[in-house]
Amino acid sequence: MSSASQQPTSINPIHLKNQFALRFVRALNTIKNQKGSAHDTQMHCRSRRVKIAAYTAMASVVGSRRSWSRAVLWKIRNRSRNQDLLRNKIMTNHHRRRRHAKLCMKRRNRNSIREDVYLNPFRYSVQESKLRKMVPGGRNMDSWCLGDEIADYIKCLAAQVEVMQTLVDLYTVT
Amino acid sequence: MEKEKFYTNERNGIPQAWNSIFGMGIEGSELNCSSEQLSNCFFNPNCENSIDQRDLFESALSSIVSSPANSHPGIPIPGGSNGGESIVLRELIGRLGSICNSGEISPQSGINGNNSTNNSYHNTPLNSPPKLNLSITDHQIQGSLPIPGNRQLPPAPFPTDPGFVERAARFSSFGAKNLMVKENESGTPSRSQFIGIAEENKKFSRLSMLSTQDNTERGDSREASSVSEQILSGETETETGMKGQSTSTNGRKRKVIPKGKGKETQSSTTILAKDDKVVAEAEKEESDAKRSKSDEEEIEKEKEKEKTKENVKPPEPPKDYIHVRARRGQATDSHSLAERVRREKISERMKFLQDLVPGCNKVTGKAVMLDEIINYVQSLQRQVEFLSMKLATVNPRMDVTMEALLSRDMFRSRVPVPTTINPFDSSTNQFPYGFQSPNAGILLDGSDNQFSLNPLMAAMHRNSIMKPSHIDGFEASAFLENDLQSVVKMALGGQDQPQSFHGQMKVEL
């Protein structure tokens, strides 16, 4: 990322919104242009994709500056990579299932291990654990960094919601 | 004042005093060794001799005062209890008197009062005189603490009696619930007040120490404050459960005394590196704050104890010195200081979050605030989900127009950065999400211009997304030139794809 990521969003929230709007719109176009299967499943898939696109767009605007944005991008990347591997036509169904199972197991293990850490009532309060679950990448941070990330995340999330609301209004109006 | 006498006694008569302390007939060399040992125990080796003497005196005073502290029920000294405090204080007064007379510095008596671990290194110079060992071994506070001075030294009058009593009276203000110093001139009522000391916290010992010094010279006050600091720190150390380390901590804290006396240039190498500056600053604060009577209250107020269950270390790296001023009424322990710094940071962040989260102004308290934040984040995420669902169902007559609009509006509010970017190239995976458009990614191809500029602009302006905050001359010119490509390039300065779609962009707009 170049200048867009280097400009702190705190200075210019409008910039944040604009950037997000641009990328999100672009992603929407991409999604729209994708050829889907049936309409119903497409709806569900598309909404999920739109959601992912929204989060990713916002994370990419923020770039590498913030831990939560890095976590989002990393997650998406991993997910896409795994999904690609799963969907890879070279892999047989057997391989695909095994790989999927492996991934799920890894995810479960990781979640369970980390959960013990941040669900420990002696270390973190209940609310703090909840916050850690909600904020991407909040599992391995200390309390102070977590608060910082939360503040930034809330700001970006609010901007994201605003832009999306505008878009929806725009589309539904006309 | 009597203190001056003490000092003169010390400086001049220390050798004799130590001689008397360490058993008659100890040679001067041995005395020097012992004093050196003591000084090495207490201070950096590069201390001056006079400083050693004074510090020995301070240590003696501290040990005296800390002996009732040690008898505090919070400290698990065998036999330590409140009932022994009165006896201890009588002993203290006796010892002070003996100090006046013979210049006896009562580390030995203090040794009795201190933890048995303290005896370990106090004992080394004092082992030689067998007579003194009697007092040393008797470290039971409750038991009748022998006043070595009274027993082993020739019974001397108490020439400093009135002033001494006055001082004792100040000590006796332990018993006073109000923290103001009472100038008690009479001897006997002071004694009776000692009984009240049994009820008192050792905080008041600090007060009395301070108050005594307030009426004396400044050096004394610094001394006493340093002593009180030591007590304080010694207290905190003991109270935090470092009983086994009390020797080291006391020794360490005593080394701080010269710093508290204003020799702040002295290295604090004896203190733990991590706690160095924090403690130093705190103690500086303590020593500087003594000038006014309110400083007494500062030390007297409830010490903040850290009862947090969290073991979160303060986020400051040890080598980065955080200069913290100990606030009024708060502990100066390095750990609590660091905790306080951390808490202040967190509260600062909480305030910031309050601004972000709407409707949190009235909320006080961290837990409620966190709840609000959680609710807010959850609601935002749900909104995103809902809106994404809506957008998915929206008639996908989307367009480039909007993108161009966005790009054009964007540069209005941004400083343009000329980069060669193609925002409309989605083949290169700008957004690392998994789905790839099957097309090469020319979004501008063949999309209907269903949306005109006006609604989008209107909507954007309505929602104040785009505020033409400023239009640079450069931007304006670029805009007016209607060079869409350059405009888009400038506006979308965040992308990395240097491809260009001149033709298509012109087509769309």
XYZ file of C-alpha atoms in Angstrom:
683
model
C 0.000 0.000 0.000
C 1.216 3.389 -0.773
C -0.024 6.714 0.332
C -3.487 5.563 1.150
C -2.240 3.334 3.835
C 0.247 5.794 5.090
C -2.245 8.490 5.736
C -3.634 8.062 9.181
C -7.328 7.732 9.128
C -7.678 9.716 12.222
C -6.680 12.773 10.345
C -9.105 12.281 7.551
C -12.071 10.045 8.116
C -13.537 11.192 4.874
C -10.602 9.701 3.139
C -11.274 6.481 4.906
C -14.844 6.468 3.773
C -13.999 7.337 0.255
C -11.386 4.723 -0.054
C -13.612 2.159 1.439
C -16.472 3.160 -0.779
C -14.351 2.855 -3.827
C -13.000 -0.530 -3.059
C -16.253 -1.829 -1.847
C -18.031 -0.703 -4.929
C -15.428 -2.310 -7.005
C -15.829 -5.517 -5.125
C -19.546 -5.307 -5.543
C -19.076 -5.018 -9.201
C -16.920 -8.031 -9.134
C -19.453 -9.990 -7.237
C -22.190 -8.846 -9.430
C -20.341 -9.942 -12.464
C -19.730 -13.346 -11.143
C -21.866 -15.951 -12.542
C -23.817 -17.649 -9.859
C -25.752 -20.817 -9.870
C -29.262 -20.830 -8.557
C -30.737 -17.656 -7.359
C -31.369 -18.697 -3.797
C -28.022 -20.073 -3.034
C -26.590 -17.248 -4.884
C -28.339 -14.927 -2.555
C -26.850 -16.508 0.489
C -23.456 -16.826 -1.046
C -23.557 -13.388 -2.425
C -24.516 -11.807 0.814
C -21.684 -13.619 2.497
C -19.365 -12.508 -0.213
C -20.535 -8.984 0.054
C -19.904 -9.075 3.723
C -16.441 -10.435 3.226
C -15.855 -7.847 0.578
C -16.898 -5.112 2.916
C -14.583 -6.223 5.673
C -11.766 -6.790 3.311
C -12.195 -3.458 1.670
C -12.063 -1.694 4.965
C -9.092 -3.724 6.095
C -7.250 -2.989 2.916
C -7.856 0.687 3.325
C -6.389 0.595 6.758
C -3.670 -1.600 5.464
C -0.961 -2.974 7.638
C -1.079 -0.243 10.154
C -3.437 -1.924 12.440
C -3.319 -5.334 13.907
C -6.975 -5.981 13.330
C -6.737 -5.156 9.662
C -3.767 -7.426 9.301
C -5.700 -10.155 11.018
C -8.664 -9.715 8.710
C -6.569 -9.779 5.605
C -4.615 -12.751 6.787
C -7.738 -14.645 7.602
C -9.276 -13.946 4.268
C -6.144 -14.876 2.490
C -5.835 -18.115 4.328
C -9.423 -18.918 3.791
C -9.166 -18.221 0.127
C -6.034 -20.258 -0.125
C -7.604 -23.172 1.616
C -10.707 -22.880 -0.394
C -8.726 -22.791 -3.543
C -6.891 -25.825 -2.486
C -10.129 -27.488 -1.696
C -11.620 -26.526 -4.944
C -8.583 -27.445 -6.866
C -9.633 -29.810 -9.495
C -6.429 -31.732 -9.245
C -7.327 -32.850 -5.773
C -9.573 -35.778 -5.557
C -12.581 -35.787 -3.375
C -10.773 -37.836 -0.847
C -7.956 -35.411 -0.617
C -10.316 -32.597 -0.481
C -12.228 -34.049 2.417
C -9.113 -34.824 4.317
C -7.747 -31.417 3.820
C -10.945 -29.830 4.859
C -11.077 -31.965 7.935
C -7.525 -31.059 8.739
C -8.264 -27.416 8.408
C -11.298 -27.665 10.579
C -9.382 -29.562 13.176
C -6.623 -27.031 13.151
C -9.072 -24.261 13.547
C -10.791 -26.005 16.373
C -7.553 -26.727 18.154
C -6.378 -23.258 17.732
C -9.611 -21.869 19.011
C -9.733 -24.147 21.964
C -6.184 -23.456 22.980
C -6.476 -19.779 22.665
C -9.839 -19.708 24.241
C -8.423 -20.985 27.440
C -6.040 -18.126 27.469
C -8.453 -15.376 26.949
C -11.406 -16.874 28.648
C -9.513 -17.261 31.835
C -11.454 -15.213 34.357
C -8.323 -14.592 36.342
C -6.647 -12.947 33.508
C -9.357 -11.196 31.623
C -12.817 -10.203 32.560
C -15.780 -11.623 30.761
C -16.294 -8.500 28.749
C -12.736 -8.366 27.725
C -12.871 -11.925 26.485
C -15.950 -11.091 24.517
C -14.266 -8.128 22.992
C -11.309 -10.202 22.066
C -13.533 -12.592 20.234
C -15.268 -9.855 18.371
C -12.324 -7.824 17.283
C -10.339 -9.636 14.657
C -6.909 -10.496 15.829
C -7.753 -9.680 19.367
C -6.797 -12.978 20.799
C -3.141 -12.482 21.330
C -2.976 -8.912 22.399
C -2.537 -7.482 25.808
C -5.198 -5.318 27.274
C -3.704 -2.050 26.351
C -3.177 -2.891 22.683
C -6.581 -4.437 22.619
C -8.163 -1.198 23.677
C -6.258 0.664 21.040
C -7.321 -1.741 18.365
C -10.888 -1.619 19.527
C -10.954 2.114 19.168
C -9.643 1.983 15.646
C -11.853 -0.923 14.740
C -14.944 0.835 15.959
C -14.082 3.905 13.987
C -13.557 1.990 10.797
C -16.572 -0.155 11.359
C -18.763 2.867 11.868
C -17.445 4.400 8.662
C -18.050 1.156 6.849
C -21.596 0.947 8.040
C -22.219 4.481 7.012
C -20.937 3.968 3.502
C -22.841 0.776 3.082
C -25.989 2.408 4.281
C -25.505 5.143 1.767
C -25.039 2.656 -0.974
C -28.092 0.740 -0.026
C -30.128 3.876 0.099
C -28.796 4.842 -3.224
C -29.658 1.602 -4.807
C -33.045 1.240 -3.331
C -34.046 4.736 -4.118
C -33.481 4.563 -7.761
C 17.768 20.937 68.390
C 18.338 17.501 69.447
C 18.847 16.327 65.996
C 21.757 18.579 65.604
C 23.121 17.090 68.680
C 22.634 13.755 67.191
C 24.531 14.774 64.197
C 27.341 16.224 66.167
C 27.402 13.188 68.251
C 27.502 11.126 65.222
C 30.073 12.901 63.328
C 32.392 13.385 66.154
C 31.537 10.659 68.428
C 30.609 7.956 66.054
C 33.747 6.075 66.556
C 33.224 6.167 70.236
C 29.592 5.386 69.830
C 30.305 2.445 67.732
C 32.877 1.451 70.142
C 30.381 1.505 72.850
C 27.894 -0.277 70.757
C 30.086 -2.969 69.565
C 31.380 -3.752 72.888
C 33.862 -1.918 74.842
C 37.306 -2.406 73.786
C 36.728 -3.027 70.190
C 39.608 -1.667 68.401
C 39.237 1.131 66.052
C 40.194 -1.010 63.178
C 37.569 -3.445 64.004
C 35.189 -0.678 64.440
C 36.033 0.657 61.090
C 35.583 -2.737 59.620
C 32.268 -3.073 61.219
C 31.129 0.311 60.237
C 32.380 -0.336 56.814
C 30.503 -3.526 56.748
C 27.445 -1.788 57.815
C 27.926 0.924 55.358
C 28.516 -1.564 52.657
C 25.415 -3.234 53.692
C 23.520 -0.074 53.403
C 25.102 2.045 50.793
C 27.269 2.128 47.806
C 30.865 1.787 48.639
C 31.614 5.214 47.365
C 29.731 6.938 50.091
C 31.525 9.342 52.222
C 32.162 8.556 55.756
C 30.004 11.287 57.109
C 27.252 10.161 54.941
C 27.690 6.711 56.269
C 27.336 7.936 59.732
C 24.307 9.886 58.975
C 22.836 7.080 57.089
C 23.579 4.740 59.855
C 21.686 7.054 62.025
C 18.897 7.063 59.581
C 18.901 3.379 59.395
C 18.786 3.274 63.079
C 15.868 5.588 63.138
C 14.176 3.638 60.488
C 14.741 0.452 62.269
C 13.363 2.009 65.347
C 10.294 3.149 63.645
C 9.951 0.053 61.676
C 9.989 -2.049 64.702
C 6.475 -1.052 65.561
C 5.812 -1.478 61.941
C 7.070 -4.950 62.185
C 4.880 -5.551 65.052
C 1.997 -4.708 62.827
C -0.285 -7.647 62.536
C 0.122 -7.644 58.860
C 3.644 -8.738 59.231
C 4.142 -12.275 60.301
C 6.838 -11.767 62.784
C 6.587 -14.252 65.485
C 4.897 -12.653 68.336
C 4.197 -9.470 66.518
C 0.946 -8.032 67.590
C -0.646 -4.829 68.456
C -0.173 -5.285 72.075
C 3.511 -5.238 71.734
C 3.501 -1.908 70.045
C 3.235 0.110 73.131
C 6.073 -1.724 74.671
C 8.039 -1.359 71.542
C 7.495 2.317 71.462
C 8.587 2.720 74.979
C 11.675 0.911 73.998
C 12.019 3.224 71.071
C 11.901 6.221 73.231
C 14.363 4.698 75.535
C 16.590 3.993 72.698
C 16.308 7.453 71.358
C 17.316 8.723 74.654
C 20.260 6.485 74.676
C 21.129 7.711 71.269
C 21.238 11.199 72.552
C 23.399 10.281 75.383
C 25.909 7.988 74.062
C 25.461 8.469 70.432
C 24.430 4.947 70.363
C 22.953 4.269 67.112
C 20.473 1.660 67.618
C 20.621 -0.522 64.669
C 21.140 -3.172 67.144
C 17.980 -2.323 68.892
C 16.406 -1.929 65.602
C 17.753 -5.233 64.752
C 15.789 -6.630 67.546
C 12.713 -5.085 66.217
C 13.314 -5.973 62.667
C 12.864 -9.246 61.114
C 15.082 -11.981 62.094
C 16.464 -11.889 58.627
C 17.728 -8.447 59.279
C 19.694 -9.795 62.061
C 21.619 -11.781 59.618
C 23.592 -8.942 58.277
C 23.357 -6.779 61.274
C 24.781 -9.495 63.273
C 28.015 -9.671 61.482
C 29.560 -6.607 63.000
C 27.841 -7.202 66.226
C 28.732 -10.724 66.748
C 31.908 -9.899 68.379
C 30.574 -8.323 71.488
C 28.928 -11.106 73.324
C 27.031 -8.763 75.489
C 25.229 -7.307 72.608
C 24.304 -10.657 71.339
C 21.855 -10.850 74.094
C 19.887 -8.069 72.643
C 20.339 -9.315 69.166
C 19.008 -12.725 69.761
C 16.035 -11.344 71.469
C 14.093 -10.252 68.490
C 10.786 -10.867 69.969
C 8.976 -7.661 69.918
C 6.459 -8.549 72.438
C 8.945 -9.690 74.889
C 10.690 -7.219 76.934
C 13.095 -5.824 74.536
C 16.198 -5.066 76.360
C 17.425 -1.659 75.828
C 21.004 -2.341 75.204
C 21.899 1.167 75.871
C 20.380 1.082 79.229
C 21.869 -2.176 80.163
C 25.208 -2.264 78.731
C 26.170 1.294 78.507
C 26.825 3.254 81.556
C 23.587 4.710 82.666
C 23.568 8.156 81.336
C 21.217 10.881 82.089
C 18.803 12.064 79.554
C 19.986 15.515 78.910
C 17.794 15.863 75.939
C 14.807 14.872 77.837
C 12.469 17.713 77.114
C 13.174 17.828 73.453
C 13.317 14.132 73.402
C 10.003 13.903 75.025
C 8.711 16.290 72.530
C 9.870 14.073 69.844
C 8.448 11.137 71.577
C 5.237 12.990 71.772
C 5.332 13.414 68.102
C 5.883 9.756 67.778
C 3.002 9.354 70.035
C 0.820 11.099 67.610
C 0.515 7.643 66.210
C -2.255 7.372 68.629
C -3.903 10.450 67.393
C -6.448 9.841 64.808
C -6.072 13.246 63.417
C -2.965 13.554 61.496
C -1.883 16.885 62.706
C 1.145 17.075 64.788
C 0.605 17.863 68.344
C 3.223 19.779 70.074
C 3.215 17.904 73.244
C 5.444 19.483 75.715
C 4.755 17.366 78.676
C 6.458 14.115 79.172
C 3.871 12.029 80.877
C 0.952 12.518 78.545
C 3.149 11.470 75.722
C 3.683 8.222 77.456
C 0.032 7.660 77.812
C -0.425 8.326 74.214
C 1.776 5.472 73.401
C -0.948 3.146 74.364
C -2.987 4.620 71.651
C -0.355 3.694 69.261
C -1.458 0.160 69.481
C -4.493 1.077 67.509
C -2.630 2.922 64.941
C -1.516 1.951 61.612
C 2.051 2.327 60.848
C 1.110 5.066 58.496
C 1.000 7.304 61.410
C 4.486 6.379 62.202
C 5.316 7.951 58.956
C 3.362 10.967 59.898
C 5.125 11.340 63.123
C 8.433 10.918 61.497
C 7.567 13.554 59.055
C 6.084 15.821 61.584
C 9.078 15.602 63.765
C 11.203 16.605 60.955
C 9.012 19.393 59.880
C 9.952 21.388 62.820
C 13.589 20.730 62.423
C 15.925 21.505 59.738
C 15.370 20.610 56.249
C 18.071 18.036 56.176
C 16.410 16.296 58.992
C 13.138 16.368 57.232
C 14.661 14.907 54.204
C 16.229 12.337 56.307
C 13.073 11.468 58.013
C 11.178 11.419 54.848
C 13.707 9.157 53.386
C 13.376 7.087 56.451
C 9.691 7.188 56.073
C 10.093 6.279 52.505
C 12.116 3.423 53.607
C 9.502 2.485 56.072
C 6.923 2.873 53.443
C 8.812 0.830 51.034
C 9.769 -1.570 53.704
C 6.164 -1.791 54.600
C 5.089 -2.358 51.152
C 7.715 -4.897 50.731
C 6.688 -6.735 53.775
C 3.096 -6.317 53.116
C 3.416 -7.575 49.683
C 4.749 -10.650 51.152
C 8.394 -10.364 50.517
C 9.274 -11.457 53.917
C 12.006 -13.688 52.912
C 13.575 -10.893 51.026
C 13.181 -8.332 53.672
C 16.860 -8.247 54.232
C 17.626 -7.447 50.708
C 14.769 -5.049 50.341
C 15.586 -3.230 53.466
C 19.133 -3.072 52.450
C 18.170 -1.908 49.081
C 15.816 0.650 50.344
C 18.303 1.961 52.778
C 20.636 2.547 49.988
C 18.105 4.893 48.614
C 18.330 7.147 51.573
C 21.137 9.253 50.251
C 19.073 9.833 47.229
C 16.218 10.913 49.307
C 18.493 13.262 51.037
C 18.916 15.193 47.906
C 21.809 13.407 46.437
C 19.745 12.447 43.573
C 22.702 12.158 41.387
C 23.655 9.026 43.149
C 23.175 6.036 41.071
C 20.306 3.858 41.798
C 22.141 0.849 40.654
C 21.390 -0.928 43.808
C 17.769 -0.870 43.011
C 16.287 -3.217 40.520
C 16.719 -1.925 37.059
C 13.124 -2.170 36.265
C 11.951 -0.265 39.223
C 14.744 2.167 39.070
C 13.349 5.297 37.729
C 9.915 4.677 38.935
C 11.056 4.272 42.449
C 13.502 7.074 42.126
C 10.910 9.433 40.903
C 8.566 8.358 43.561
C 11.107 8.884 46.221
C 12.146 12.171 44.808
C 8.587 13.123 44.950
C 8.458 11.999 48.489
C 11.480 13.919 49.491
C 10.494 17.016 47.667
C 7.011 16.953 48.892
C 7.897 17.174 52.480
C 8.124 20.858 52.595
C 4.565 21.369 53.456
C 2.439 19.802 56.030
C 0.099 18.458 53.445
C 2.842 16.119 52.529
C 2.298 14.367 55.745
C -1.177 13.676 54.710
C 0.082 12.434 51.456
C 1.963 9.708 53.057
C -0.570 9.109 55.653
C -3.422 8.465 53.375
C -4.414 5.029 52.515
C -1.863 3.316 50.506
C -3.259 1.922 47.380
C -2.925 -1.755 47.343
C -2.961 -3.713 44.229
C -5.467 -6.410 44.651
C -5.918 -7.032 41.014
C -5.983 -10.580 39.967
C -4.394 -9.765 36.710
C -0.791 -10.475 36.338
C -0.479 -8.223 33.389
C 2.836 -6.581 33.420
C 2.941 -2.915 32.665
C 3.537 -2.457 29.039
C 6.562 -0.202 29.433
C 9.808 -1.847 28.600
C 12.206 -1.876 31.481
C 14.811 0.188 29.814
C 12.383 2.909 28.911
C 12.198 5.025 31.969
C 8.720 6.112 32.713
C 8.872 9.122 34.870
C 5.964 8.887 37.171
C 5.112 11.230 39.890
C 3.579 9.608 42.839
C 0.319 11.239 43.430
C -1.115 12.306 46.663
C -2.267 9.569 48.820
C -0.918 6.849 46.687
C 1.715 4.297 47.186
C 5.137 4.786 45.828
C 5.916 1.189 45.351
C 7.333 0.639 41.953
C 4.827 -2.015 41.140
C 1.907 0.067 42.163
C 3.310 2.985 40.281
C 3.576 0.963 37.157
C 0.107 -0.320 37.726
C -1.097 3.189 38.135
C 0.501 4.235 34.894
C -1.152 1.358 33.189
C -4.475 2.200 34.693
C -4.159 5.779 33.625
C -3.473 4.707 30.109
C -6.449 2.452 30.155
C -8.687 5.164 31.488
C -7.408 7.482 28.802
C -8.348 4.946 26.269
C -11.701 4.530 27.888
C -12.357 8.202 27.459
C -11.476 7.966 23.822
C -13.791 5.049 23.436
C -16.507 7.009 25.100
C -16.290 9.517 22.349
C -16.473 6.848 19.744
C -19.342 4.920 21.141
C -22.449 7.003 21.071
C -24.357 7.383 24.240
C -21.571 6.512 26.561
C -21.104 9.836 28.162
C -23.041 9.058 31.251
C -21.520 5.705 31.693
C -18.904 5.470 34.343
C -16.884 2.515 35.259
C -14.862 0.207 33.211
C -17.171 -2.777 33.225
C -20.222 -0.913 32.090
C -18.172 0.863 29.511
C -16.899 -2.416 28.183
C -20.420 -3.707 28.019
C -21.456 -0.729 25.995
C -18.542 -1.180 23.673
C -19.372 -4.811 23.194
C -22.950 -3.979 22.388
C -21.915 -1.334 19.982
C -19.465 -3.523 18.129
C -21.999 -6.302 17.935
C -24.616 -3.973 16.593
C -22.213 -2.622 14.009
C -21.309 -6.086 12.871
C -24.942 -7.053 12.619
C -25.586 -3.956 10.616
C -22.808 -4.842 8.243
C -24.289 -8.236 7.762
C -27.727 -6.898 7.160
C -26.551 -4.292 4.758
C -24.475 -6.769 2.866
C -27.515 -8.926 2.478
C -29.404 -5.980 1.202
C -26.684 -5.068 -1.184
C -26.587 -8.556 -2.498
C -30.213 -8.387 -3.336
C -29.975 -5.007 -4.832
C -30.368 -4.788 -8.453
C -26.892 -5.113 -9.630
C -26.998 -2.367 -12.094
C -23.879 -1.155 -10.682
C -21.539 0.764 -12.262
C -18.664 2.356 -13.062
C -20.284 5.581 -12.912
C -20.332 5.307 -9.258
C -16.746 4.368 -9.176
C -15.784 7.226 -11.306
C -17.887 9.443 -9.192
C -16.295 8.162 -6.134
C -12.904 8.578 -7.550
C -13.625 12.039 -8.660
C -15.136 13.004 -5.382
C -12.357 11.384 -3.648
C -9.684 13.514 -4.947
C -11.519 16.492 -3.790
C -10.963 15.601 -0.234
C -7.596 14.081 -0.575
C -4.246 15.292 -1.477
C -3.635 13.672 -4.738
C -0.703 11.453 -5.176
C 0.198 10.802 -8.705
C 0.609 7.133 -8.999
C 0.065 4.953 -11.912
C -2.817 2.946 -10.859
C -5.649 1.336 -12.458
C -8.471 1.110 -10.063
C -10.665 -0.668 -12.437
C -8.520 -3.603 -12.932
C -9.890 -6.319 -10.842
C -8.014 -9.108 -12.458
C -5.056 -8.371 -10.370
C -6.285 -9.296 -7.013
C -6.342 -6.047 -5.224
C -8.605 -7.338 -2.596
C -7.325 -10.587 -1.402
C -10.596 -12.250 -1.125
C -10.960 -15.611 -2.549
C -13.359 -15.079 -5.320
C -11.917 -14.065 -8.575
C -13.921 -12.530 -11.242
C -13.997 -14.689 -14.275
C -13.578 -11.714 -16.453
C -10.308 -10.123 -16.981
C -11.854 -7.540 -14.848
C -12.867 -4.680 -16.935
C -15.668 -3.487 -14.883
C -16.362 -0.683 -17.136
C -17.354 -2.830 -19.996
C -20.820 -2.557 -21.060
C -22.387 -1.533 -17.862
C -25.431 0.462 -18.092
C -25.369 3.940 -17.026
C -28.402 3.512 -14.959
C -27.308 5.786 -12.291
C -26.729 9.305 -13.053
C -24.322 11.391 -11.290
C -26.849 13.350 -9.460
C -28.364 10.824 -7.121
C -25.057 9.487 -6.061
C -23.623 12.877 -5.552
C -26.708 13.935 -3.737
C -26.675 10.907 -1.583
C -23.064 11.253 -0.849
C -23.396 14.830 0.013
C -26.406 14.131 2.065
C -24.589 11.675 4.081
C -21.645 13.907 4.195
C -19.382 11.295 2.932
C -17.887 13.612 0.485
C -17.112 16.946 1.815
C -15.142 19.091 -0.478
C -13.133 20.298 2.346
C -10.592 21.881 0.228
C -9.723 21.965 -3.362
C -6.173 22.502 -4.099
C -5.261 24.431 -7.078
C -3.722 21.398 -8.538
C -6.745 19.305 -7.946
C -9.068 21.901 -9.276
C -7.127 22.255 -12.407
C -6.978 18.553 -12.886
C -10.641 18.311 -12.299
C -11.486 21.088 -14.560
C -9.370 19.624 -17.227
C -11.647 16.669 -17.028
C -8.797 14.371 -17.474
C -10.480 11.433 -15.967
C -7.569 9.177 -16.184
C -5.255 11.455 -14.394
C -7.967 12.218 -11.948
C -8.550 8.630 -11.199
C -4.903 8.017 -10.923
C -4.473 10.729 -8.457
C -7.537 9.937 -6.515
C -6.981 6.302 -6.238
C -3.470 6.562 -5.111
C -3.708 3.499 -3.028
C -3.595 0.840 -5.594
C -0.612 -0.763 -7.033
C -1.666 -1.835 -10.430
C -0.137 0.377 -13.001
C -2.387 -0.551 -15.813
C -4.376 2.004 -17.551
C -7.748 1.951 -19.124
C -7.870 5.197 -20.829
C -10.393 4.366 -23.389
C -12.848 2.712 -21.170
C -12.840 5.376 -18.631
C -13.535 7.980 -21.156
C -16.307 5.870 -22.491
C -18.000 5.580 -19.211
C -17.924 9.178 -18.353
